[in-house]
Short mmCIF file of C-alpha atoms and ligand atoms in Angstrom, two decimals:
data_model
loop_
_atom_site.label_atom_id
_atom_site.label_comp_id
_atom_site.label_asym_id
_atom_site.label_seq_id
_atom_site.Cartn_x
_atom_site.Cartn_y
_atom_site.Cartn_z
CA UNK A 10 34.54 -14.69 -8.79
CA UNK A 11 31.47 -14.51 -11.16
CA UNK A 12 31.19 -18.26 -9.94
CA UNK A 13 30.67 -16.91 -6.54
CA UNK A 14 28.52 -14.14 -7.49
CA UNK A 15 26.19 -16.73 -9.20
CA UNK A 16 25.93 -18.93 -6.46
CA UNK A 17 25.22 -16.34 -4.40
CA UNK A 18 22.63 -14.82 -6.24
CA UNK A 19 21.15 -18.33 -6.78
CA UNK A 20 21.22 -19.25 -3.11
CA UNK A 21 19.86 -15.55 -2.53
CA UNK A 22 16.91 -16.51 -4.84
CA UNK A 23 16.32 -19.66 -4.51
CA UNK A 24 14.56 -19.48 -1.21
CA UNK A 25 12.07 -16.88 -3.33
CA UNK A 26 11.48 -19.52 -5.64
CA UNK A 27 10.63 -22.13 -2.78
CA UNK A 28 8.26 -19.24 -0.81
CA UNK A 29 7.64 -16.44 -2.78
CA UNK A 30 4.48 -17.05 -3.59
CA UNK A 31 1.58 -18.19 -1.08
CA UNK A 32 0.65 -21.80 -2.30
CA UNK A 33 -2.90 -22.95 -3.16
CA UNK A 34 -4.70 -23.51 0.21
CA UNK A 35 -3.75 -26.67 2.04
CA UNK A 36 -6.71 -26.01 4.35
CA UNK A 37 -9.70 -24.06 4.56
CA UNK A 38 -8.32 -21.21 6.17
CA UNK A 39 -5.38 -20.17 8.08
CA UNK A 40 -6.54 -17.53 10.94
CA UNK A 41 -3.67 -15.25 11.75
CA UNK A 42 -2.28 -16.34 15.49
CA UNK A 43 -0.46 -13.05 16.45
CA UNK A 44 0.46 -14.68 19.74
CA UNK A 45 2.57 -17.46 18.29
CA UNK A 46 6.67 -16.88 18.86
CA UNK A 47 6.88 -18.82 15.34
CA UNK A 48 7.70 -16.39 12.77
CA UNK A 49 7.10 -17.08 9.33
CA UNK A 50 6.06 -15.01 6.12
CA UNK A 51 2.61 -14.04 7.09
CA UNK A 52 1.54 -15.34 10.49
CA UNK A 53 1.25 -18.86 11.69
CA UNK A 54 -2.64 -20.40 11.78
CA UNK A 55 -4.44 -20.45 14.76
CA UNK A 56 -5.80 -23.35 16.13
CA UNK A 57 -8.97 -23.94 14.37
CA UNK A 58 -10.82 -24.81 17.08
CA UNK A 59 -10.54 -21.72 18.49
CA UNK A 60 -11.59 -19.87 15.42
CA UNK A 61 -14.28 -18.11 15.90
CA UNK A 62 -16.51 -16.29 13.32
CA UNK A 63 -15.30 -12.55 14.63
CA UNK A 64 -11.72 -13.60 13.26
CA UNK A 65 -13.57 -13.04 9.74
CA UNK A 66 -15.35 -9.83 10.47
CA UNK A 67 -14.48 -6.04 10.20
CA UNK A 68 -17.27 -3.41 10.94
CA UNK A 69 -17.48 0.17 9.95
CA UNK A 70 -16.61 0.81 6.99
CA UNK A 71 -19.76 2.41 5.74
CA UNK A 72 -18.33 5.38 8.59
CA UNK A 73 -17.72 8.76 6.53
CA UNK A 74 -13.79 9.17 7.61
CA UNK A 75 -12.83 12.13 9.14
CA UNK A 76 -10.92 14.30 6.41
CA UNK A 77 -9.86 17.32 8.41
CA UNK A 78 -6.23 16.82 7.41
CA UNK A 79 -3.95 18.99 5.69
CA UNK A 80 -4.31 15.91 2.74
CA UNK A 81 -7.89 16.16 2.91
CA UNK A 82 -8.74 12.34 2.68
CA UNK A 83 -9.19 9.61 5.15
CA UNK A 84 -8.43 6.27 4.48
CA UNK A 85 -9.70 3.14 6.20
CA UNK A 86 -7.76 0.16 5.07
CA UNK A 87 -8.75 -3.39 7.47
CA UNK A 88 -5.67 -5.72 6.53
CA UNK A 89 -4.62 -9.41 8.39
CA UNK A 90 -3.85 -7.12 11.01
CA UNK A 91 -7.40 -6.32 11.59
CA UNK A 92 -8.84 -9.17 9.77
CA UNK A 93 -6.57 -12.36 10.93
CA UNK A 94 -8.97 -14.94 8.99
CA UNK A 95 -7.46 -12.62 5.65
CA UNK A 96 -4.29 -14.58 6.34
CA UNK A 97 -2.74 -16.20 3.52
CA UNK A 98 -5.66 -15.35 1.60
CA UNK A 99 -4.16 -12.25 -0.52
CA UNK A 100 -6.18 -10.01 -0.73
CA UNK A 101 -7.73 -6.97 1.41
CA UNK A 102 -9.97 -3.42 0.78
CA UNK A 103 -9.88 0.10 1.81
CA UNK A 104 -12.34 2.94 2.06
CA UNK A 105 -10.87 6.43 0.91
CA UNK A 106 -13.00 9.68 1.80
CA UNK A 107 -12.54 12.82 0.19
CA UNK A 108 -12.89 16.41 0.71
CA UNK A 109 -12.82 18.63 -1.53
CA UNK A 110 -9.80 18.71 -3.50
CA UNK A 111 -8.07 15.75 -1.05
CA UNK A 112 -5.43 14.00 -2.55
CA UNK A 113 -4.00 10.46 -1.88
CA UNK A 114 -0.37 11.57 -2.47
CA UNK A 115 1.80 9.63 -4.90
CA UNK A 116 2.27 6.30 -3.36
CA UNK A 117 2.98 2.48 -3.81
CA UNK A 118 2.01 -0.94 -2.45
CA UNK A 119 5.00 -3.29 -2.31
CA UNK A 120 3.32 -6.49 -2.44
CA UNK A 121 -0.17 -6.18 -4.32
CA UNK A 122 -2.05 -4.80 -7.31
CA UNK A 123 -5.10 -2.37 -6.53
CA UNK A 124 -8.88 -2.28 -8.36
CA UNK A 125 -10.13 1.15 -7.62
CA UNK A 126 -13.96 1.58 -7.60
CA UNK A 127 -15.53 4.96 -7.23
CA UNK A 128 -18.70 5.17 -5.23
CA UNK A 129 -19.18 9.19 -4.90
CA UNK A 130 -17.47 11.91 -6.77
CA UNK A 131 -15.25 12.24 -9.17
CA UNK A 132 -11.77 11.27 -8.85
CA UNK A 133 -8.43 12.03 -10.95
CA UNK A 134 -6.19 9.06 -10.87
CA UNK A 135 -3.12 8.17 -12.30
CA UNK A 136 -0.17 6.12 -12.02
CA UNK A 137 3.48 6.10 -13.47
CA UNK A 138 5.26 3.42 -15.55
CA UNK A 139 8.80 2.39 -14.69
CA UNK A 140 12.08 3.68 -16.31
CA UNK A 141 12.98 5.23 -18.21
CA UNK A 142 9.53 6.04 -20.25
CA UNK A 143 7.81 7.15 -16.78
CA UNK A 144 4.79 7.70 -18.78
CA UNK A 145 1.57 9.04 -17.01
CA UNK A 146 -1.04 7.33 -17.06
CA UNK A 147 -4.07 9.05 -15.66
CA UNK A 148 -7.45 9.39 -16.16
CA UNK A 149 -10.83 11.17 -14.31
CA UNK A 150 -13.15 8.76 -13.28
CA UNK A 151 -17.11 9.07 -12.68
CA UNK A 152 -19.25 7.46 -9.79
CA UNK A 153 -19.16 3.62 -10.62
CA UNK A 154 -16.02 3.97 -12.81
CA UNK A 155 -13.09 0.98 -12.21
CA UNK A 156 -9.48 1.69 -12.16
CA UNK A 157 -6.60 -0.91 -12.10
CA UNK A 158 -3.07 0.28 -10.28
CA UNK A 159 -0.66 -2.63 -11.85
CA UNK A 160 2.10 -3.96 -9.23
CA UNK A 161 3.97 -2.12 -7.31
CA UNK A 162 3.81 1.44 -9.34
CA UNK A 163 3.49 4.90 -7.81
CA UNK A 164 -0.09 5.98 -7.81
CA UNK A 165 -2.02 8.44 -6.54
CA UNK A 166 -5.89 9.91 -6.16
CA UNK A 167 -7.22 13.84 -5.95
CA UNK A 168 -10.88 14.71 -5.69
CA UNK A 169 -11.61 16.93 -8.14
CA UNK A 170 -15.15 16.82 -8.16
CA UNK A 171 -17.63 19.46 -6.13
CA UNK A 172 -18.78 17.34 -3.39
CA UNK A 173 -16.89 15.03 -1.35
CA UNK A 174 -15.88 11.76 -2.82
CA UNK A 175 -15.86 8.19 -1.66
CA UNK A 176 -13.77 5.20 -3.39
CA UNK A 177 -13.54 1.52 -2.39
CA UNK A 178 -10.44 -0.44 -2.96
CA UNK A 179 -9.83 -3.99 -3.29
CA UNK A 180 -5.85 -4.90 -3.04
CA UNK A 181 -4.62 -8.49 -4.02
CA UNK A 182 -2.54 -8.92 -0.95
CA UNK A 183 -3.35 -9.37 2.95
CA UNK A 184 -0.82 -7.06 3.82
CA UNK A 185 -0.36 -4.43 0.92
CA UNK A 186 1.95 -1.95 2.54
CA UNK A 187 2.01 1.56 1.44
CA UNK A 188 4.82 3.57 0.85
CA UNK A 189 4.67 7.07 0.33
CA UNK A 190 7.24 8.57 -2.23
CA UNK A 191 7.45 12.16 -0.27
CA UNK A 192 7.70 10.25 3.30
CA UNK A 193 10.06 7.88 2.05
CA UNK A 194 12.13 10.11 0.84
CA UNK A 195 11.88 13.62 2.93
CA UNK A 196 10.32 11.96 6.05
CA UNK A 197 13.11 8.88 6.74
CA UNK A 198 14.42 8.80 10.11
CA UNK A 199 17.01 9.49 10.33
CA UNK A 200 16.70 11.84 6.85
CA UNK A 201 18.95 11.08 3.96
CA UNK A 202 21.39 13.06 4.17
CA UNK A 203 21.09 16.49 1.74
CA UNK A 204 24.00 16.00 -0.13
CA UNK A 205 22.25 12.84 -1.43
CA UNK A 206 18.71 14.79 -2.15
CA UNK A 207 20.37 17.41 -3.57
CA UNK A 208 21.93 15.47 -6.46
CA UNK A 209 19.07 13.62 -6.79
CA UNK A 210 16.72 16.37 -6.91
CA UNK A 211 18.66 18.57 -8.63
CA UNK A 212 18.11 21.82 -6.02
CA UNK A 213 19.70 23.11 -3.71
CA UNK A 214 19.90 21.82 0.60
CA UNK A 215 17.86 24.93 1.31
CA UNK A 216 15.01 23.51 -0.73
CA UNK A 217 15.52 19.95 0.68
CA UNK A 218 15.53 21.39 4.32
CA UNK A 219 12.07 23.06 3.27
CA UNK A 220 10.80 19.47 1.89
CA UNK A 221 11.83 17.66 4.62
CA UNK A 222 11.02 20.48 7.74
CA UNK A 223 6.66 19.09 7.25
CA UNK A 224 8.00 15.59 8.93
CA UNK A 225 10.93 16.93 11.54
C1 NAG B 28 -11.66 15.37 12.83
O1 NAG B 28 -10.27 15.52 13.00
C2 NAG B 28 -9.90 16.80 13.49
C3 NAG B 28 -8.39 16.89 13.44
O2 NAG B 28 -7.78 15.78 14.04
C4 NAG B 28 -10.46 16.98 14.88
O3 NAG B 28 -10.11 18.25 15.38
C5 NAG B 28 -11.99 16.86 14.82
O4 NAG B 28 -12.52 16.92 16.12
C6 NAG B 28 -12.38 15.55 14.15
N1 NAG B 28 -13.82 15.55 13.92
C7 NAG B 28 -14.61 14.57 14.31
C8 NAG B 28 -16.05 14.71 13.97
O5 NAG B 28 -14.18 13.59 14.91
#
């Protein structure tokens, strides 16, 4: 049986070890083709020839976002999906806007690190270490100040300067994802069902019905 398990979890890995990681570039670039019925991780390359120089280009985001939100932020975040010559490449930016008091809730990126760099404002950051320490580490940052989100860990972002606030963000995947701990795990649809929240929460369904009625 553990013989089994092994070569299961071997054969489950081993593909990882194969493809997990994008290899040094074989080419000079490798334009996302979104039309192509090939699906691989990432996107397939287009055809060079019919790269053009738009397939490198994103405009805009000097535009103030619009932060009338109940978060208070806006965030403008051009991936492969809007930049297909950022294919393969790892890495992408966002633009975060603040109003006063906005908060980036607690969040993660599954596949990337962030750099943090804050243009206008002031900005309390922080992110959370893994179990069990779940140690806080958190700090409020000045116009021009640089903040590093390691791998994968919850973080989050509240203006808590007077003014508004802009940061810039520069994430070390083409395709960072985001996933929001409060949507993920109030906001799921279907939901989770309460019994499961409540133990994990520790309250009781009528407080889970309240923290999940924002996103049903
Ligand atoms: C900003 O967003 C709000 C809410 O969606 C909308 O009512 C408002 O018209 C927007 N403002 C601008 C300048 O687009």
């Amino acid at each position: 049986m553990n013989l089994i398990l092994t070569l299961s979890f071997v054969a489950t890995i081993w593909p990882s070890l194969v493809l997990g990681h994008e290899p040094s570039p074989l080419q000079d670039f490798c334009v996302a083709d979104f039309n192509s019925i090939v699906k691989v991780n990432g996107f397939p390359c287009l055809n060079p020839k019919q790269v053009t120089v738009d397939h490198f280009l994103f405009k805009g985001l000097n535009i103030v976002g619009n932060t009338s939100n109940y978060l208070g932020v806006s965030v403008n975040r051009p991936t492969v999906n809007e930049i297909p010559g950022l294919n393969t490449l790892g890495i992408s930016t966002v633009r975060v806007d603040y109003a006063l008091s906005g908060v980036v809730p607690p969040h993660r990126h599954p596949r990337a690190s962030e750099i943090l760099v804050v243009l206008e404002g002031t900005i309390l950051v922080g992110f959370v270490t893994s179990n069990p320490e779940n140690k806080l580490i958190s700090k409020v940052l000045e116009k021009g100040d640089v903040f590093v989100f390691p791998f994968g860990l919850f973080h989050f972002q509240q203006n808590v300067g007077s003014g508004n606030a802009v940061t810039m963000a520069f994430l070390d995947s083409q395709n960072p994802g985001v996933v929001i701990a409060a949507n993920a795990v109030f906001g799921s649809r279907p939901t989770i069902n309460d019994d499961v929240l409540v133990r994990a929460f520790e309250v009781d369904s009528s407080v889970i019905d309240k923290l999940k009625a924002p996103y049903h």
